[in-house]
Coordinates of C-alpha atoms in Angstrom, one line a residue:
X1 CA 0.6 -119.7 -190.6
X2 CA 0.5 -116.0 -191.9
X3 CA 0.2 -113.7 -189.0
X4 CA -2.2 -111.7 -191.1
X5 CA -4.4 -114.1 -190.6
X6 CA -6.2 -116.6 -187.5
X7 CA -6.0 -120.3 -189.5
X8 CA -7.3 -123.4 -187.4
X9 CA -4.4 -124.9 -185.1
X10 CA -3.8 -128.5 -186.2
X11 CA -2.7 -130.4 -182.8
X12 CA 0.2 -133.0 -182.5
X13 CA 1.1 -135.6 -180.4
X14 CA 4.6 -135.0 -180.0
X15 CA 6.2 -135.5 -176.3
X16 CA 9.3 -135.0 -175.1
X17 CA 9.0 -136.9 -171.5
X18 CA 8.0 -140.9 -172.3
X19 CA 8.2 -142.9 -169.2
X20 CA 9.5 -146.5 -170.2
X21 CA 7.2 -148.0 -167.6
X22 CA 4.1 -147.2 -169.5
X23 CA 2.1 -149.3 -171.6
X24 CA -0.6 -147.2 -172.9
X25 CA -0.8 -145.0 -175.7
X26 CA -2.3 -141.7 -175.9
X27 CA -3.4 -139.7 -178.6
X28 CA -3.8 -136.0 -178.0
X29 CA -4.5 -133.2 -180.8
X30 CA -5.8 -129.6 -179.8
X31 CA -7.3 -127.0 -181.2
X32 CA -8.2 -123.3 -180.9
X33 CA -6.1 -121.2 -178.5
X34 CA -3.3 -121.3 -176.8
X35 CA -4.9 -122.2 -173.8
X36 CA -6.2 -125.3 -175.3
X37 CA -3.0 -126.0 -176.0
X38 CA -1.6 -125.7 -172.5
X39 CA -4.1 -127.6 -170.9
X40 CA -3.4 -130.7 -173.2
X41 CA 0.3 -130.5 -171.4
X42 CA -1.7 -130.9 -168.0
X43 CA -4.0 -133.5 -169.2
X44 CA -1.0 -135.3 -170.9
X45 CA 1.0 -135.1 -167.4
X46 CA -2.3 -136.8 -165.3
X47 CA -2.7 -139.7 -168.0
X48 CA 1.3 -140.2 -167.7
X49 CA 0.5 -141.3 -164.4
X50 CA -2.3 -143.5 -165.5
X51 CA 0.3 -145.4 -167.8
X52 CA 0.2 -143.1 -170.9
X53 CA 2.9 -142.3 -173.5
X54 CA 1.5 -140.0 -176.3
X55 CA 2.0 -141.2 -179.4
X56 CA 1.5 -139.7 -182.9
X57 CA 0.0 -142.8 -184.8
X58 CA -3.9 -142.8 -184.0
X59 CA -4.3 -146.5 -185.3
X60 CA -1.7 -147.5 -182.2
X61 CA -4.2 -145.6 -179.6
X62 CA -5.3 -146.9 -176.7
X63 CA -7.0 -143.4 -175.8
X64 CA -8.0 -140.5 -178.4
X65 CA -9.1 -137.3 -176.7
X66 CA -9.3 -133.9 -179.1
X67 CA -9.2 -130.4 -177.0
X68 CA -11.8 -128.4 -178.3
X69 CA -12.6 -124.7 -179.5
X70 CA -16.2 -123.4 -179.9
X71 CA -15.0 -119.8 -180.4
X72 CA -16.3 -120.2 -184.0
X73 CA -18.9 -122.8 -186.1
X74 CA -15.9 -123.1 -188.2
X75 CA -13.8 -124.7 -185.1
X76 CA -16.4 -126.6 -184.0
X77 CA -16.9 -128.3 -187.3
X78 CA -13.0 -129.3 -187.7
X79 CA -13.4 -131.1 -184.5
X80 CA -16.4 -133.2 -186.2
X81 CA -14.3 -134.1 -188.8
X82 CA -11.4 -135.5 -187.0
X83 CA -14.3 -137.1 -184.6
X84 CA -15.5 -139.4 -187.3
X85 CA -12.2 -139.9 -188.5
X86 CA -11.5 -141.2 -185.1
X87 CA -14.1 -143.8 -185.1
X88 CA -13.4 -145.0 -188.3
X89 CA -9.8 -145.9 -186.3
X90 CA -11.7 -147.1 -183.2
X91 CA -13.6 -149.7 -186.1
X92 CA -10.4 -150.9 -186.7
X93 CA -9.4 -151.5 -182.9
X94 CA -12.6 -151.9 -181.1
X95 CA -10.2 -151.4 -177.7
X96 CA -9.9 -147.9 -178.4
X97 CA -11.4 -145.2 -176.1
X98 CA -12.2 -141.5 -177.9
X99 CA -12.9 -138.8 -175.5
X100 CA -13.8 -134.9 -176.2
X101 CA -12.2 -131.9 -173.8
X102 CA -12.4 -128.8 -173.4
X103 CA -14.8 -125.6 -174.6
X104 CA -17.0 -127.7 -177.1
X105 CA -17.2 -130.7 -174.2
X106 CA -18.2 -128.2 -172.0
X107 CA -20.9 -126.2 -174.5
X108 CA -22.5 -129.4 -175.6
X109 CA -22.0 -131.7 -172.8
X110 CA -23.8 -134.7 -172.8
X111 CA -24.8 -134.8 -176.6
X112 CA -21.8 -136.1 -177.6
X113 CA -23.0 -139.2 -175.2
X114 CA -26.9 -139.2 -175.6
X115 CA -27.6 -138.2 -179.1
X116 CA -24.6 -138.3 -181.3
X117 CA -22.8 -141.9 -179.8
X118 CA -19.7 -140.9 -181.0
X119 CA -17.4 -140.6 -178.0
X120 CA -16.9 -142.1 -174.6
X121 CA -16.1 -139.5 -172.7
X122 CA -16.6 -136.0 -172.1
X123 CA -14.5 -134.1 -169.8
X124 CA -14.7 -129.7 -169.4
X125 CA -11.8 -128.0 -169.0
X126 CA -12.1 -128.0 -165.0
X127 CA -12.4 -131.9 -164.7
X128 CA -9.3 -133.0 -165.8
X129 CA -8.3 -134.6 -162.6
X130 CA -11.0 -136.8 -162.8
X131 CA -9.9 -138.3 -165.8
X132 CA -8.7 -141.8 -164.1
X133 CA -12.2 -142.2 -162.5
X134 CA -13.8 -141.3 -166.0
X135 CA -11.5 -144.2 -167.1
X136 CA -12.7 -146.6 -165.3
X137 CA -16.4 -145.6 -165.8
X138 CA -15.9 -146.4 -169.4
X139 CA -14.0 -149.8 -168.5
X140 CA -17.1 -150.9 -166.7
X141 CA -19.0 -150.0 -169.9
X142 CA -20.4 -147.1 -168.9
X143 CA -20.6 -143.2 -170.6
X144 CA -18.4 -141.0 -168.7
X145 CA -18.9 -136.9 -168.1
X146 CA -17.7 -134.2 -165.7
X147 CA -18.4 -130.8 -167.0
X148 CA -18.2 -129.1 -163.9
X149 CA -17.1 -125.7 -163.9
X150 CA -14.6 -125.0 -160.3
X151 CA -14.1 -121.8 -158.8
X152 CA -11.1 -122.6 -157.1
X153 CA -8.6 -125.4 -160.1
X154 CA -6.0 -124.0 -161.6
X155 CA -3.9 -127.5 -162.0
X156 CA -1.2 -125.2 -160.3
X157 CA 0.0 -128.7 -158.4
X158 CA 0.3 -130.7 -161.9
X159 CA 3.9 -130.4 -163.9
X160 CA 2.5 -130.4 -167.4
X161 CA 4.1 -133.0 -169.9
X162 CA 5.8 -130.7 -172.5
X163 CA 3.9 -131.5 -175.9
X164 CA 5.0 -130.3 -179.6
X165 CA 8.3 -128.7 -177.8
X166 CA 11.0 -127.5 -179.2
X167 CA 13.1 -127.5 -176.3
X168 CA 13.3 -123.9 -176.1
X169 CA 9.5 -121.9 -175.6
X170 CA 7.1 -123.2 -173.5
X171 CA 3.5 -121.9 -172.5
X172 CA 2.7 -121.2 -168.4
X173 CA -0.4 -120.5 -167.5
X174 CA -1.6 -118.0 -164.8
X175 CA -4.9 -117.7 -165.0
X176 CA -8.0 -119.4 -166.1
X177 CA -11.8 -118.3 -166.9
X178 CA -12.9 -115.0 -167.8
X179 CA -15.1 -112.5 -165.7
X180 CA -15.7 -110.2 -169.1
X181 CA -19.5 -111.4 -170.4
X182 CA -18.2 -110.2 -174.1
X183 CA -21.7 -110.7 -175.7
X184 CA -20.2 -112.9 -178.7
X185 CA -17.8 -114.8 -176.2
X186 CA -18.5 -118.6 -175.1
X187 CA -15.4 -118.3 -173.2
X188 CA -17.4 -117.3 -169.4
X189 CA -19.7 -120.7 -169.9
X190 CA -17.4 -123.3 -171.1
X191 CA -14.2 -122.1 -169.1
X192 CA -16.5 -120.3 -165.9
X193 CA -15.2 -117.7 -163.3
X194 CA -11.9 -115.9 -163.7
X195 CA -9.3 -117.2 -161.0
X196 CA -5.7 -116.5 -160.6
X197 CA -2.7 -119.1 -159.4
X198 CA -0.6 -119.1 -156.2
X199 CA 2.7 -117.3 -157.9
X200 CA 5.1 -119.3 -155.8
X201 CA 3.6 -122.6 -158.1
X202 CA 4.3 -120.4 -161.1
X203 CA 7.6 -119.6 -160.2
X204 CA 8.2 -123.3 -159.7
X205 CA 7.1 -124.3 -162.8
X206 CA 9.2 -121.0 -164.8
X207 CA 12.5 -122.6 -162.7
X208 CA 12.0 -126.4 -163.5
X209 CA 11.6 -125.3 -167.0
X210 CA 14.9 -123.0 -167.2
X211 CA 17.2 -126.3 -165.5
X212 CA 15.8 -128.1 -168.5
X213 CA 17.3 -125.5 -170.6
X214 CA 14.2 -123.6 -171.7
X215 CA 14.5 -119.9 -172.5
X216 CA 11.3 -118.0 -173.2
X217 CA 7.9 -118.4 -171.4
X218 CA 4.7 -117.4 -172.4
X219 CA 2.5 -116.3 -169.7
X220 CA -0.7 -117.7 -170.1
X221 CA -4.5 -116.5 -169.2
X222 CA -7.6 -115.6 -170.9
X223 CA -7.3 -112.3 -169.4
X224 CA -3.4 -111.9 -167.9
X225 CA -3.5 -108.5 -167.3
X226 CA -6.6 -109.0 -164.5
X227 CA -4.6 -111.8 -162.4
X228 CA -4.3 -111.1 -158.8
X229 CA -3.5 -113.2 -156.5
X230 CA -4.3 -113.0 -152.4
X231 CA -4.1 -116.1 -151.1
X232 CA -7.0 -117.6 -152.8
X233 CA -10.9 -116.8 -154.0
X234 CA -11.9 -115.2 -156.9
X235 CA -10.6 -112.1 -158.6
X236 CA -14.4 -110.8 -157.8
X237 CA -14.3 -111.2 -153.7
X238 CA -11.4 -109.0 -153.2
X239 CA -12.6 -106.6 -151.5
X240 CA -14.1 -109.4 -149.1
X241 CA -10.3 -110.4 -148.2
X242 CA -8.8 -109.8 -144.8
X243 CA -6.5 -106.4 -145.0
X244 CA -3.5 -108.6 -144.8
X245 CA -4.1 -110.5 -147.9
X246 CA -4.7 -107.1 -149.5
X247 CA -1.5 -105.6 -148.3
X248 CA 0.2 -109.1 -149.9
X249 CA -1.2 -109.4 -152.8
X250 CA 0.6 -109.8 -156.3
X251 CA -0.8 -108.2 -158.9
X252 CA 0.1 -108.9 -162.8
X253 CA 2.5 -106.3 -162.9
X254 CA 4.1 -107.4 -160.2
X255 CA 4.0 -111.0 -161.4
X256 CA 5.6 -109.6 -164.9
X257 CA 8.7 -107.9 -163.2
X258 CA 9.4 -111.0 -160.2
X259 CA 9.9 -113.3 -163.6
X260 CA 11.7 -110.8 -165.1
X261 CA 14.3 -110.5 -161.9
X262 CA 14.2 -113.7 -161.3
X263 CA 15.4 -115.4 -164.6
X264 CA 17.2 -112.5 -166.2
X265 CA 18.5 -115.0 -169.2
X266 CA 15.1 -116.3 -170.2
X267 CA 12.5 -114.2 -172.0
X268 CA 9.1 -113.5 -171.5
X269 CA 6.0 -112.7 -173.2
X270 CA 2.1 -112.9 -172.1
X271 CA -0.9 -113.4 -173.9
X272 CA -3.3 -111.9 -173.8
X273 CA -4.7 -108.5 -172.4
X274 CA -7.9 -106.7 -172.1
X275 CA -7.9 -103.4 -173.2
X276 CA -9.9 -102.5 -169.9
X277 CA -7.3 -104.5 -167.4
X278 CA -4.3 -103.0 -169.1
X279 CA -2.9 -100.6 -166.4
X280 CA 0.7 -98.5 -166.7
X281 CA 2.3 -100.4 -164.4
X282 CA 2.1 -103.1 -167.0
X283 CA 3.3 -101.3 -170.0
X284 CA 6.5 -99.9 -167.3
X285 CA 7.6 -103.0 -166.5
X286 CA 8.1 -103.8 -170.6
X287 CA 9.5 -101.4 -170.7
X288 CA 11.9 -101.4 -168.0
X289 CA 13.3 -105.2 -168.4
X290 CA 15.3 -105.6 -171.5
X291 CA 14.1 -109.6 -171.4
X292 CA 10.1 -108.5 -171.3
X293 CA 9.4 -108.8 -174.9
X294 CA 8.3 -105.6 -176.9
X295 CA 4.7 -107.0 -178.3
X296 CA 1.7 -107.2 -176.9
X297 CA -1.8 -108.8 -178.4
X298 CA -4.5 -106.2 -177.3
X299 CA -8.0 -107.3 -178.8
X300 CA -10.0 -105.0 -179.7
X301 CA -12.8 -106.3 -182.1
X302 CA -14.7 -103.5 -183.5
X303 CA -13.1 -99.5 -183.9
X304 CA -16.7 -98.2 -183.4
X305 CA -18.0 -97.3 -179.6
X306 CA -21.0 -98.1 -180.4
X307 CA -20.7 -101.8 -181.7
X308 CA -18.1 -101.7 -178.9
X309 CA -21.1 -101.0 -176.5
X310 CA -23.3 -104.1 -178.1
X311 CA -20.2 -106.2 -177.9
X312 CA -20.3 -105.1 -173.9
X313 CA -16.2 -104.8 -174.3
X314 CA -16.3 -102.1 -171.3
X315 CA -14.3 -99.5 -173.1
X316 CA -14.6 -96.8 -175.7
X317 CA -12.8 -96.1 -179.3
X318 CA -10.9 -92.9 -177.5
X319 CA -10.4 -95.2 -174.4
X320 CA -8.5 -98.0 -176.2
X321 CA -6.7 -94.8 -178.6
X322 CA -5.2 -93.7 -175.1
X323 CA -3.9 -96.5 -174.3
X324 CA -1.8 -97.3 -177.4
X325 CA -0.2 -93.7 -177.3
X326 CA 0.6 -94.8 -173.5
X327 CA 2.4 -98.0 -174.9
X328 CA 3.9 -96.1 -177.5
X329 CA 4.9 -93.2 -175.0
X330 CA 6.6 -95.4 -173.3
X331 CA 7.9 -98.5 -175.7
X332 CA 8.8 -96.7 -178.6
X333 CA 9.6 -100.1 -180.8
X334 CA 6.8 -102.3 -179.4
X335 CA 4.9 -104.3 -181.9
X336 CA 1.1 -104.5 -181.1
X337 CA -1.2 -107.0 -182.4
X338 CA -5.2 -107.1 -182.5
X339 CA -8.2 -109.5 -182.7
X340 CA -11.4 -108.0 -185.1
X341 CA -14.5 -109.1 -185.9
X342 CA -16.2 -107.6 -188.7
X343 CA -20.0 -108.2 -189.7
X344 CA -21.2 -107.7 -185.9
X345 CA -25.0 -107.2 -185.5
X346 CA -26.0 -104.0 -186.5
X347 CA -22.5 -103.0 -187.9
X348 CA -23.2 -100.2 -190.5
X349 CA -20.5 -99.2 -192.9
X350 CA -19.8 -96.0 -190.5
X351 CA -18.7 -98.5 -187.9
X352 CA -16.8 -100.2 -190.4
X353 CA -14.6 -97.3 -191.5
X354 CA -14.1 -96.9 -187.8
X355 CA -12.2 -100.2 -187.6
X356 CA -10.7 -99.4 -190.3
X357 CA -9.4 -96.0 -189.1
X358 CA -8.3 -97.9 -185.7
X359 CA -6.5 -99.9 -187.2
X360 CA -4.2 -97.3 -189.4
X361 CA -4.2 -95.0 -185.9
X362 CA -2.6 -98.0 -184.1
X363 CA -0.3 -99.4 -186.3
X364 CA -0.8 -103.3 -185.6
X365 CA 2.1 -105.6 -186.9
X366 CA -0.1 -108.2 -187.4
X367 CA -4.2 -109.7 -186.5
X368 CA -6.3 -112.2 -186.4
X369 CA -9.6 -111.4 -188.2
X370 CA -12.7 -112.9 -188.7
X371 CA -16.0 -112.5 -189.7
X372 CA -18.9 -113.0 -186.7
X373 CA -20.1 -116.0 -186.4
X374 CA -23.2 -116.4 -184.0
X375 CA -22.3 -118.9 -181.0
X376 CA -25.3 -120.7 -178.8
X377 CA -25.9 -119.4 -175.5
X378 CA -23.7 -116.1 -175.9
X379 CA -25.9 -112.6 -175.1
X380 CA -25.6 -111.5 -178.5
X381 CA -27.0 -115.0 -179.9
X382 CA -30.2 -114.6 -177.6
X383 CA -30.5 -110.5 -177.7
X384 CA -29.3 -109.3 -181.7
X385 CA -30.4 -110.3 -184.8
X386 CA -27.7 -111.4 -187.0
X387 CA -28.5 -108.8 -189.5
X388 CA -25.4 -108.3 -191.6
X389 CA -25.3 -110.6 -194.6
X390 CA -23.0 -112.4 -195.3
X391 CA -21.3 -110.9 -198.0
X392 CA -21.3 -107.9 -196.6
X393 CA -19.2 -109.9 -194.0
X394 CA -17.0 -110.9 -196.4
X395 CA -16.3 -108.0 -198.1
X396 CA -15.7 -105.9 -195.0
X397 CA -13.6 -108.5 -193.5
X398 CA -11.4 -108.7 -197.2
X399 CA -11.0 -105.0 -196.2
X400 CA -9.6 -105.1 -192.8
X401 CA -7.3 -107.9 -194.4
X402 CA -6.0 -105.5 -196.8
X403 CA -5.9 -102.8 -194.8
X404 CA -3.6 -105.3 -192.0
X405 CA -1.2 -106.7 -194.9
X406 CA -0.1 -103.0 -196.1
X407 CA 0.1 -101.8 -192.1
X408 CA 2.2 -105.1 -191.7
X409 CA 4.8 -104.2 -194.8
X410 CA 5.4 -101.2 -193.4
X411 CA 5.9 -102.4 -189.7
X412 CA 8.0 -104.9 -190.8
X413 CA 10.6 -102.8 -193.1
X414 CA 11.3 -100.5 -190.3
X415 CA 13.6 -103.4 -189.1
X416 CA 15.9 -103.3 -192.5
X417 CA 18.9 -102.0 -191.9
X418 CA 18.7 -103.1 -188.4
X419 CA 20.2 -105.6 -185.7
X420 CA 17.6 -106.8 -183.9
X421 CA 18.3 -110.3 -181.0
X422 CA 16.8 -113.6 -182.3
X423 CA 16.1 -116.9 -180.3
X424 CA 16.4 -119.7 -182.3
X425 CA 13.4 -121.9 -182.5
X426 CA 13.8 -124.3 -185.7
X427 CA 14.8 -124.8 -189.4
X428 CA 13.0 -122.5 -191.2
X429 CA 10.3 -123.5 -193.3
X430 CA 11.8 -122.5 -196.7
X431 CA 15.3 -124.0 -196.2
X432 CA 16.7 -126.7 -194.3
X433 CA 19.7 -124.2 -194.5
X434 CA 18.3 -121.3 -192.5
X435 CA 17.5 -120.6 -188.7
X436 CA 14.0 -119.3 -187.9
X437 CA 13.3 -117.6 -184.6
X438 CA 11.5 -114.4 -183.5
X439 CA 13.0 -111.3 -182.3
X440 CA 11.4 -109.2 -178.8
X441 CA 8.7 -107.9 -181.0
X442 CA 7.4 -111.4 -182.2
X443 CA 8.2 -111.2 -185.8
X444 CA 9.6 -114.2 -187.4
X445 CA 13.4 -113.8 -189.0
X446 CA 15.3 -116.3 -190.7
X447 CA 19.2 -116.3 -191.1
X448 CA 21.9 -118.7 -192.8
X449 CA 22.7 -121.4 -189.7
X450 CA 26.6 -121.2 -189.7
X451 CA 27.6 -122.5 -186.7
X452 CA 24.8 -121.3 -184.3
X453 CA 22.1 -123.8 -182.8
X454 CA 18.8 -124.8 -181.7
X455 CA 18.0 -122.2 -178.4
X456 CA 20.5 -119.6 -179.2
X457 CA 20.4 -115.7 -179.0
X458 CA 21.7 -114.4 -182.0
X459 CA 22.5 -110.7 -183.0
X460 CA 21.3 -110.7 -186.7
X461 CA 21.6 -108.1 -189.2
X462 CA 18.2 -107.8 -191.0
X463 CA 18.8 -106.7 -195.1
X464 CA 15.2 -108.0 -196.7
X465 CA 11.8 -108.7 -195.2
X466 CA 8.2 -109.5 -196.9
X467 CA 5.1 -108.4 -194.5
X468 CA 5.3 -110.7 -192.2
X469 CA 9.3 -112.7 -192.2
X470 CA 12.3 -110.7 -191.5
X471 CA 15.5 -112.2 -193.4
X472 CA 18.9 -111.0 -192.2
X473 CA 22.3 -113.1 -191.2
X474 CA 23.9 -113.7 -187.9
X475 CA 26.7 -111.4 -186.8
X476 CA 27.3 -112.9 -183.5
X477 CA 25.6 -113.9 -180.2
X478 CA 24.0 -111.6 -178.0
X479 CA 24.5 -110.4 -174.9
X480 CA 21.3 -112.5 -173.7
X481 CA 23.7 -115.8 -174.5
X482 CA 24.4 -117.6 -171.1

């Protein structure tokens, strides 16, 4: 995928952890963000218990569930597509169960059952537990949904099955939910409140992963840089909590630099950050811990205040230009990376060249950019008009493109000449005789293999690059190396 720009996320069923004792086959593909992803571990880890191996042929299944996006129209009509290509399997083994999860489960809810007939089951993103009782409701022959949105899950207890790993990143989430009501964002209604997990769980799950050999997490959340954790309750009642849970409580930075003590030869990166809930402390402790990666993904969506106002983002153009000459202040080679959405109601071409502008002022390696697309039940779906046409969407958003691509030449060049550390991930797309892996800053390089494997730190000297791939060759491990 070209970091320029957001493609759809195929899912996989690959998995690492079969138990021989199952029977069962499960198929599991995802789509949308990373989150989505994450959860299909958990979901994968409470079926494995029900007597499901995943498996990646779909006519095998004994179970099908897709986890959904409904960020975007365009995501929600992928999943439609794979949907009947489901039942055109299920025709072919009438024993076969199809089940929707996730954000679109959780928008559309029973319509999959009542109107459309085209799965079993329909389980939000907070119901995943009570996937064995929806089970059996469809053994019995009846349709199955939970769509209940908790205050208080965040699967912290469940050890997710590791699926389409390579052995050597792995996602952990943090938080879950979202307590920003971003007027295009479905994310508040199909994922609910914003709550945080008991670190001592995370910390469980960071160590089990690095005796398996693991050696980068992700820290995972809709909103990372707003997790908080006092013993329990929502981010929202903390100032209802006793003055000992106060005193005790861990905040994200806090969280950041315990991971970063505690498993000094494993990196770590988080994703992703609200401008507004972005404090110094934050941006220190990258800055401080050599194995805190240099990057961070700081949406932003729109350069102009005042579509930033409509979009209810709760901060300003000069607000969000602060900030990145604090990150830079203090992480001189940090790579940023943004989320814009061009074509938002009432967007004039001002506001347009102030994204624009933004965007050369902050210097983003790399974005993901789109073109608004209205989503039921959001604010700006019952409030504004969707009065930009489309083309005009088009063409604005073929500008920011352009604009990104020539910002992301010139961030990537200032690496030639360099030596920059590179974890091995895989064999690199363009040759099955070349390395891939990303360095701190999250840009991909690729290297001759030599004698260097699968989960390695490498020193590599970079001598070429196109906007978005660095190419260099290994001069040795680094000092990360266990």
């Amino acid at each position: 995928m070209e970091k320029v720009i957001n493609e759809q996320k195929q899912g996989t069923s690959l998995n690492l952890e079969h138990n021989k004792d199952n029977t069962k086959k499960l198929f599991i593909e995802s789509y949308g963000c990373q989150m989505n992803f994450s959860d299909s571990e958990i979901v994968a880890s409470i079926l494995a218990n029900e007597g499901y191996n995943t498996t990646n042929n779909l006519e095998e299944a004994d179970l099908v569930l897709v986890n959904t996006c409904s960020i975007r129209d365009k995501a929600e009509q992928t999943v439609r597509k794979r949907l009947d290509q489901y039942n055109q399997a299920k025709r072919k083994n009438p024993g076969m169960k199809v089940g929707v999860l996730g954000c679109m489960a959780e928008r559309l809810k029973s319509k999959f059952l009542e109107e459309e007939k085209i799965v079993d089951m329909v389980v939000g993103p907070d119901a995943y537990k009570d996937l064995p009782n929806l089970l059996k409701e469809v053994d019995e022959g009846r349709d199955a949904i939970n769509v209940i949105l908790s205050k208080d899950e965040t699967y912290g207890d469940i050890a997710p099955v590791r699926l389409q790993s390579n052995g050597v990143t792995a996602f952990v989430s943090i938080t879950r939910g979202c307590d920003n009501m971003c007027t295009f964002c479905v994310v508040p209604f199909t994922r609910g409140r914003e709550r945080s997990r008991d670190p001592q769980s995370i910390m469980e799950e960071i160590t089990d992963l690095y005796e398996k050999g693991f050696k980068e997490i992700t820290l995972l959340g809709q909103n990372v840089d707003s997790y908080l954790w006092y013993g329990g309750g929502l981010k929202k009642d903390f100032e209802k909590a006793t003055e000992m849970q106060k005193a005790t409580a861990v905040d994200f930075a806090q969280l950041l630099e315990q991971c970063a003590i505690s498993f000094p030869k494993m990196r770590f990166r988080f994703s992703t950050s609200n401008p507004q809930d972005m404090h110094l402390e934050v941006i220190q402790v990258i800055a401080k811990y050599p194995n805190v990666c240099k990057y961070i993904h700081l949406p932003v969506q729109s350069g102009s205040t005042r579509i930033l106002k409509e979009m209810n983002r709760q901060h300003t153009r000069e607000e969000y230009m602060a900030l990145i000459d604090n990150i830079y202040r203090l992480v001189p080679d940090i790579s940023l990376s943004q989320d814009m959405i061009t074509g938002f109601p009432t967007e004039t071409e001002e506001d347009h060249q102030d994204t624009l502008s933004l965007m050369k002022y902050a210097n983003y390696d790399f974005g993901y950019m789109f073109a608004y697309s209205e989503r039921p039940g959001t604010l700006a779906a019952r409030k504004l008009e969707d009065d930009v046409p489309e083309e005009v969407k088009k063409r604005r958003l073929a500008e920011v493109i352009e604009v990104q691509r020539e910002i992301s030449l010139t961030r990537t060049q200032r690496f030639v000449g360099q030596t920059v550390e590179v974890l091995i991930e895989k064999t690199s797309k363009r040759s099955e005789n070349e390395w891939s892996g990303r360095n701190s800053q999250n840009t991909t390089v690729v290297f001759p293999k030599e004698h260097y494997k699968v989960g390695d730190f490498v020193e590599v000297k970079i001598t070429d690059c196109t906007s978005a791939t660095l190419i260099g060759e290994a001069i040795g491990y680094s000092p990360m190396q266990a």
